[in-house]
PDB file of C-alpha atoms in Angstrom:
ATOM      1  CA  ILE A   1      -6.837  17.024 -24.847  1.00 52.00           C
ATOM      2  CA  LEU A   2      -8.244  19.382 -21.989  1.00 52.00           C
ATOM      3  CA  GLU A   3      -8.415  22.274 -24.370  1.00 65.00           C
ATOM      4  CA  ARG A   4     -11.268  20.148 -26.526  1.00 66.00           C
ATOM      5  CA  ALA A   5     -12.891  18.171 -23.662  1.00 63.00           C
ATOM      6  CA  PRO A   6     -12.314  20.001 -20.353  1.00 67.00           C
ATOM      7  CA  HIS A   7     -13.819  17.321 -18.053  1.00 78.00           C
ATOM      8  CA  ASP A   8     -12.036  14.173 -19.502  1.00 84.00           C
ATOM      9  CA  PRO A   9     -11.657  12.062 -16.742  1.00 90.00           C
ATOM     10  CA  ASP A  10      -8.641   9.921 -17.765  1.00 89.00           C
ATOM     11  CA  ALA A  11      -6.776  12.935 -18.907  1.00 90.00           C
ATOM     12  CA  LEU A  12      -7.512  14.750 -15.725  1.00 92.00           C
ATOM     13  CA  HIS A  13      -6.525  11.746 -13.688  1.00 92.00           C
ATOM     14  CA  LEU A  14      -3.236  11.129 -15.664  1.00 89.00           C
ATOM     15  CA  LEU A  15      -2.479  15.090 -15.406  1.00 88.00           C
ATOM     16  CA  GLY A  16      -2.965  14.330 -11.477  1.00 93.00           C
ATOM     17  CA  LEU A  17      -0.623  11.351 -11.662  1.00 93.00           C
ATOM     18  CA  ILE A  18       2.062  13.853 -13.602  1.00 93.00           C
ATOM     19  CA  ARG A  19       1.760  16.557 -10.944  1.00 94.00           C
ATOM     20  CA  PHE A  20       2.329  13.741  -8.103  1.00 93.00           C
ATOM     21  CA  GLN A  21       5.387  12.400  -9.969  1.00 92.00           C
ATOM     22  CA  ALA A  22       6.508  16.001  -9.989  1.00 95.00           C
ATOM     23  CA  GLY A  23       6.002  16.225  -6.176  1.00 92.00           C
ATOM     24  CA  ASN A  24       3.125  18.676  -6.356  1.00 93.00           C
ATOM     25  CA  HIS A  25       0.684  16.617  -4.217  1.00 93.00           C
ATOM     26  CA  GLU A  26      -2.061  19.383  -3.772  1.00 94.00           C
ATOM     27  CA  GLU A  27      -2.616  20.058  -7.137  1.00 94.00           C
ATOM     28  CA  ALA A  28      -2.586  15.799  -8.038  1.00 95.00           C
ATOM     29  CA  VAL A  29      -5.011  15.629  -5.434  1.00 95.00           C
ATOM     30  CA  ASN A  30      -7.194  18.549  -7.263  1.00 94.00           C
ATOM     31  CA  TYR A  31      -6.813  17.057 -10.460  1.00 93.00           C
ATOM     32  CA  ILE A  32      -7.747  13.348  -9.495  1.00 95.00           C
ATOM     33  CA  LYS A  33     -10.790  14.597  -7.352  1.00 95.00           C
ATOM     34  CA  LYS A  34     -11.877  16.421 -10.627  1.00 94.00           C
ATOM     35  CA  ALA A  35     -11.576  13.400 -12.626  1.00 94.00           C
ATOM     36  CA  MET A  36     -13.591  11.334  -9.918  1.00 93.00           C
ATOM     37  CA  ALA A  37     -16.203  14.198 -10.385  1.00 93.00           C
ATOM     38  CA  HIS A  38     -16.576  13.357 -13.773  1.00 91.00           C
ATOM     39  CA  ALA A  39     -16.604   9.759 -14.016  1.00 91.00           C
ATOM     40  CA  GLN A  40     -18.438   6.647 -12.712  1.00 90.00           C
ATOM     41  CA  PRO A  41     -16.769   5.207  -9.591  1.00 90.00           C
ATOM     42  CA  ASN A  42     -13.239   4.081 -10.506  1.00 94.00           C
ATOM     43  CA  GLU A  43     -11.071   1.840  -8.202  1.00 96.00           C
ATOM     44  CA  ASP A  44      -7.917   2.992 -10.063  1.00 96.00           C
ATOM     45  CA  TYR A  45      -8.504   6.606  -9.541  1.00 96.00           C
ATOM     46  CA  LEU A  46      -9.413   5.987  -5.880  1.00 97.00           C
ATOM     47  CA  HIS A  47      -6.303   3.879  -5.247  1.00 97.00           C
ATOM     48  CA  ASN A  48      -4.098   6.685  -6.812  1.00 96.00           C
ATOM     49  CA  LEU A  49      -5.948   9.268  -4.730  1.00 97.00           C
ATOM     50  CA  GLY A  50      -5.131   7.102  -1.702  1.00 97.00           C
ATOM     51  CA  GLN A  51      -1.603   6.596  -2.566  1.00 96.00           C
ATOM     52  CA  ILE A  52      -1.107  10.338  -2.646  1.00 97.00           C
ATOM     53  CA  TYR A  53      -2.820  10.708   1.171  1.00 97.00           C
ATOM     54  CA  ASN A  54      -0.360   7.933   2.190  1.00 96.00           C
ATOM     55  CA  ILE A  55       2.376   9.813   0.627  1.00 94.00           C
ATOM     56  CA  THR A  56       1.612  12.986   2.275  1.00 96.00           C
ATOM     57  CA  ALA A  57       0.877  11.271   5.989  1.00 97.00           C
ATOM     58  CA  GLU A  58      -3.056  11.661   5.473  1.00 98.00           C
ATOM     59  CA  PHE A  59      -3.696   7.787   6.831  1.00 98.00           C
ATOM     60  CA  ALA A  60      -7.470   8.413   7.540  1.00 98.00           C
ATOM     61  CA  HIS A  61      -8.041   9.780   4.161  1.00 98.00           C
ATOM     62  CA  ALA A  62      -5.962   7.121   2.609  1.00 98.00           C
ATOM     63  CA  SER A  63      -7.476   4.300   4.160  1.00 98.00           C
ATOM     64  CA  GLU A  64     -11.098   5.424   3.023  1.00 98.00           C
ATOM     65  CA  CYS A  65      -9.962   5.851  -0.571  1.00 98.00           C
ATOM     66  CA  PHE A  66      -8.555   2.061  -0.238  1.00 98.00           C
ATOM     67  CA  ARG A  67     -11.637   1.153   1.242  1.00 98.00           C
ATOM     68  CA  GLN A  68     -13.966   2.423  -1.772  1.00 98.00           C
ATOM     69  CA  ALA A  69     -11.692   1.245  -4.483  1.00 98.00           C
ATOM     70  CA  LEU A  70     -12.096  -2.200  -2.740  1.00 98.00           C
ATOM     71  CA  ASP A  71     -16.253  -1.696  -2.763  1.00 98.00           C
ATOM     72  CA  ILE A  72     -15.665  -1.474  -6.290  1.00 97.00           C
ATOM     73  CA  SER A  73     -12.637  -4.137  -6.710  1.00 98.00           C
ATOM     74  CA  PRO A  74     -12.627  -6.563  -3.825  1.00 98.00           C
ATOM     75  CA  ASP A  75      -9.829  -8.470  -5.442  1.00 98.00           C
ATOM     76  CA  TYR A  76      -7.671  -5.589  -5.912  1.00 98.00           C
ATOM     77  CA  PRO A  77      -4.394  -6.662  -4.070  1.00 98.00           C
ATOM     78  CA  ASP A  78      -2.411  -3.319  -4.436  1.00 98.00           C
ATOM     79  CA  ALA A  79      -5.614  -1.550  -2.402  1.00 98.00           C
ATOM     80  CA  HIS A  80      -5.671  -4.382   0.068  1.00 98.00           C
ATOM     81  CA  PHE A  81      -1.528  -3.849   0.539  1.00 98.00           C
ATOM     82  CA  ASN A  82      -1.717   0.131   0.672  1.00 98.00           C
ATOM     83  CA  LEU A  83      -4.953   0.093   2.785  1.00 98.00           C
ATOM     84  CA  GLY A  84      -2.602  -2.077   5.229  1.00 98.00           C
ATOM     85  CA  THR A  85       0.090   0.174   5.140  1.00 98.00           C
ATOM     86  CA  ALA A  86      -2.445   3.029   6.007  1.00 98.00           C
ATOM     87  CA  LEU A  87      -3.951   1.326   8.885  1.00 98.00           C
ATOM     88  CA  GLN A  88      -0.632   0.334  10.179  1.00 98.00           C
ATOM     89  CA  LYS A  89       0.243   4.048  10.174  1.00 97.00           C
ATOM     90  CA  LEU A  90      -2.770   4.783  12.228  1.00 98.00           C
ATOM     91  CA  GLY A  91      -1.981   2.151  14.623  1.00 96.00           C
ATOM     92  CA  GLN A  92      -4.542  -0.459  13.720  1.00 98.00           C
ATOM     93  CA  LEU A  93      -2.260  -3.444  13.381  1.00 98.00           C
ATOM     94  CA  ASP A  94      -5.084  -6.117  13.620  1.00 98.00           C
ATOM     95  CA  ASP A  95      -6.542  -4.366  10.682  1.00 98.00           C
ATOM     96  CA  ALA A  96      -3.502  -4.035   8.747  1.00 98.00           C
ATOM     97  CA  VAL A  97      -2.422  -7.659   9.199  1.00 98.00           C
ATOM     98  CA  ALA A  98      -5.804  -8.819   7.768  1.00 98.00           C
ATOM     99  CA  SER A  99      -5.429  -6.464   4.926  1.00 98.00           C
ATOM    100  CA  TYR A 100      -1.958  -7.830   3.973  1.00 98.00           C
ATOM    101  CA  GLU A 101      -3.239 -11.420   4.227  1.00 98.00           C
ATOM    102  CA  LYS A 102      -6.103 -10.192   1.700  1.00 98.00           C
ATOM    103  CA  ALA A 103      -3.704  -9.139  -0.619  1.00 98.00           C
ATOM    104  CA  LEU A 104      -1.610 -12.395  -0.143  1.00 98.00           C
ATOM    105  CA  ALA A 105      -4.681 -14.173  -0.445  1.00 98.00           C
ATOM    106  CA  ILE A 106      -5.278 -13.252  -3.976  1.00 98.00           C
ATOM    107  CA  LYS A 107      -1.574 -12.604  -4.943  1.00 98.00           C
ATOM    108  CA  PRO A 108       0.641 -14.757  -2.867  1.00 98.00           C
ATOM    109  CA  GLU A 109       3.989 -13.970  -4.385  1.00 97.00           C
ATOM    110  CA  TYR A 110       3.332 -10.273  -3.435  1.00 98.00           C
ATOM    111  CA  ARG A 111       6.874  -9.850  -1.605  1.00 97.00           C
ATOM    112  CA  GLU A 112       6.166  -6.398  -0.228  1.00 98.00           C
ATOM    113  CA  ALA A 113       3.075  -7.708   1.314  1.00 98.00           C
ATOM    114  CA  HIS A 114       5.013 -10.526   3.032  1.00 98.00           C
ATOM    115  CA  VAL A 115       7.626  -8.006   4.230  1.00 98.00           C
ATOM    116  CA  ASN A 116       4.906  -5.407   5.756  1.00 98.00           C
ATOM    117  CA  LEU A 117       3.067  -8.514   7.061  1.00 98.00           C
ATOM    118  CA  GLY A 118       6.324  -9.301   8.917  1.00 98.00           C
ATOM    119  CA  ASN A 119       6.753  -5.999  10.235  1.00 97.00           C
ATOM    120  CA  ALA A 120       3.315  -5.626  11.783  1.00 98.00           C
ATOM    121  CA  PHE A 121       3.721  -9.125  13.509  1.00 98.00           C
ATOM    122  CA  ILE A 122       6.727  -7.748  14.878  1.00 97.00           C
ATOM    123  CA  TYR A 123       4.843  -4.506  16.197  1.00 96.00           C
ATOM    124  CA  GLN A 124       2.090  -7.085  17.744  1.00 97.00           C
ATOM    125  CA  GLY A 125       5.091  -9.177  19.372  1.00 96.00           C
ATOM    126  CA  ARG A 126       4.269 -12.111  17.178  1.00 97.00           C
ATOM    127  CA  LEU A 127       7.743 -12.802  16.505  1.00 97.00           C
ATOM    128  CA  ASP A 128       7.545 -16.308  15.143  1.00 97.00           C
ATOM    129  CA  ASP A 129       4.835 -15.290  12.921  1.00 98.00           C
ATOM    130  CA  ALA A 130       7.501 -12.452  11.600  1.00 98.00           C
ATOM    131  CA  VAL A 131      10.090 -14.837  11.157  1.00 98.00           C
ATOM    132  CA  ALA A 132       8.044 -17.337   9.008  1.00 98.00           C
ATOM    133  CA  THR A 133       6.770 -14.606   6.890  1.00 98.00           C
ATOM    134  CA  PHE A 134       9.901 -12.991   6.445  1.00 98.00           C
ATOM    135  CA  HIS A 135      11.150 -16.414   5.283  1.00 97.00           C
ATOM    136  CA  LYS A 136       8.361 -16.398   2.642  1.00 98.00           C
ATOM    137  CA  ALA A 137       9.288 -12.997   1.454  1.00 98.00           C
ATOM    138  CA  LEU A 138      13.144 -14.233   1.024  1.00 97.00           C
ATOM    139  CA  ALA A 139      11.640 -17.370  -1.156  1.00 97.00           C
ATOM    140  CA  ILE A 140      10.536 -14.579  -3.581  1.00 97.00           C
ATOM    141  CA  LYS A 141      13.619 -12.449  -3.455  1.00 97.00           C
ATOM    142  CA  PRO A 142      16.614 -13.842  -1.902  1.00 96.00           C
ATOM    143  CA  ASP A 143      18.683 -10.917  -2.090  1.00 96.00           C
ATOM    144  CA  SER A 144      16.569  -8.210  -0.429  1.00 96.00           C
ATOM    145  CA  ALA A 145      18.595  -6.493   1.970  1.00 95.00           C
ATOM    146  CA  VAL A 146      15.529  -4.886   3.948  1.00 95.00           C
ATOM    147  CA  THR A 147      13.962  -8.294   4.433  1.00 97.00           C
ATOM    148  CA  HIS A 148      17.423  -9.699   5.708  1.00 95.00           C
ATOM    149  CA  SER A 149      17.538  -6.899   8.012  1.00 96.00           C
ATOM    150  CA  ASN A 150      13.797  -7.277   8.954  1.00 96.00           C
ATOM    151  CA  LEU A 151      14.563 -10.967   9.774  1.00 97.00           C
ATOM    152  CA  GLY A 152      17.299 -10.661  11.699  1.00 95.00           C
ATOM    153  CA  ILE A 153      15.623  -7.978  14.039  1.00 95.00           C
ATOM    154  CA  ALA A 154      12.939 -10.650  14.616  1.00 96.00           C
ATOM    155  CA  LEU A 155      15.337 -13.129  15.242  1.00 96.00           C
ATOM    156  CA  LYS A 156      17.370 -11.250  17.743  1.00 95.00           C
ATOM    157  CA  ASP A 157      14.287 -10.166  19.831  1.00 94.00           C
ATOM    158  CA  LEU A 158      13.470 -14.029  19.851  1.00 94.00           C
ATOM    159  CA  GLY A 159      16.846 -14.204  21.423  1.00 92.00           C
ATOM    160  CA  ARG A 160      18.265 -16.398  18.508  1.00 93.00           C
ATOM    161  CA  LEU A 161      21.626 -14.101  17.912  1.00 88.00           C
ATOM    162  CA  ASP A 162      23.325 -16.532  15.679  1.00 85.00           C
ATOM    163  CA  GLU A 163      20.669 -16.664  13.375  1.00 85.00           C
ATOM    164  CA  ALA A 164      19.873 -13.016  13.284  1.00 81.00           C
ATOM    165  CA  VAL A 165      23.723 -12.046  12.592  1.00 84.00           C
ATOM    166  CA  ALA A 166      23.638 -14.679   9.756  1.00 81.00           C
ATOM    167  CA  SER A 167      20.679 -13.143   8.344  1.00 80.00           C
TER     168      SER A 167
END
């Protein structure tokens, strides 16, 4: 496709995703940026670029991409979730919590958002909120070992050792 249409944004974007999956993050970024240069603003392109930046620990760049994606599509739960992840890595916990809550307002059964929100609550010292949030995540996926572990940490920090061990 690129031989016939070297500036086709969808082909460039998909090639970027292939490079990303192959572990070549720099090439992935370059291809997705080329796609964006030849297309109307696209929330999926921005979101995928942000995910690459999250993987490469470029959290400020990631958060900007997610914000731009949300400017285009405010009800994009994955962009809210991933913005929360980037903001949490940047230490902006209040903003991360707000992003996770927005993702959950759009998609209440978003287990990963519940888990990350619970973790953010732990970092904020809001342990009761963390416990409640982890219980919501477990209602969605009761066999999640990670969620049980995180719940146990919050319960231990609350001094509820018997419950922590049981979780």
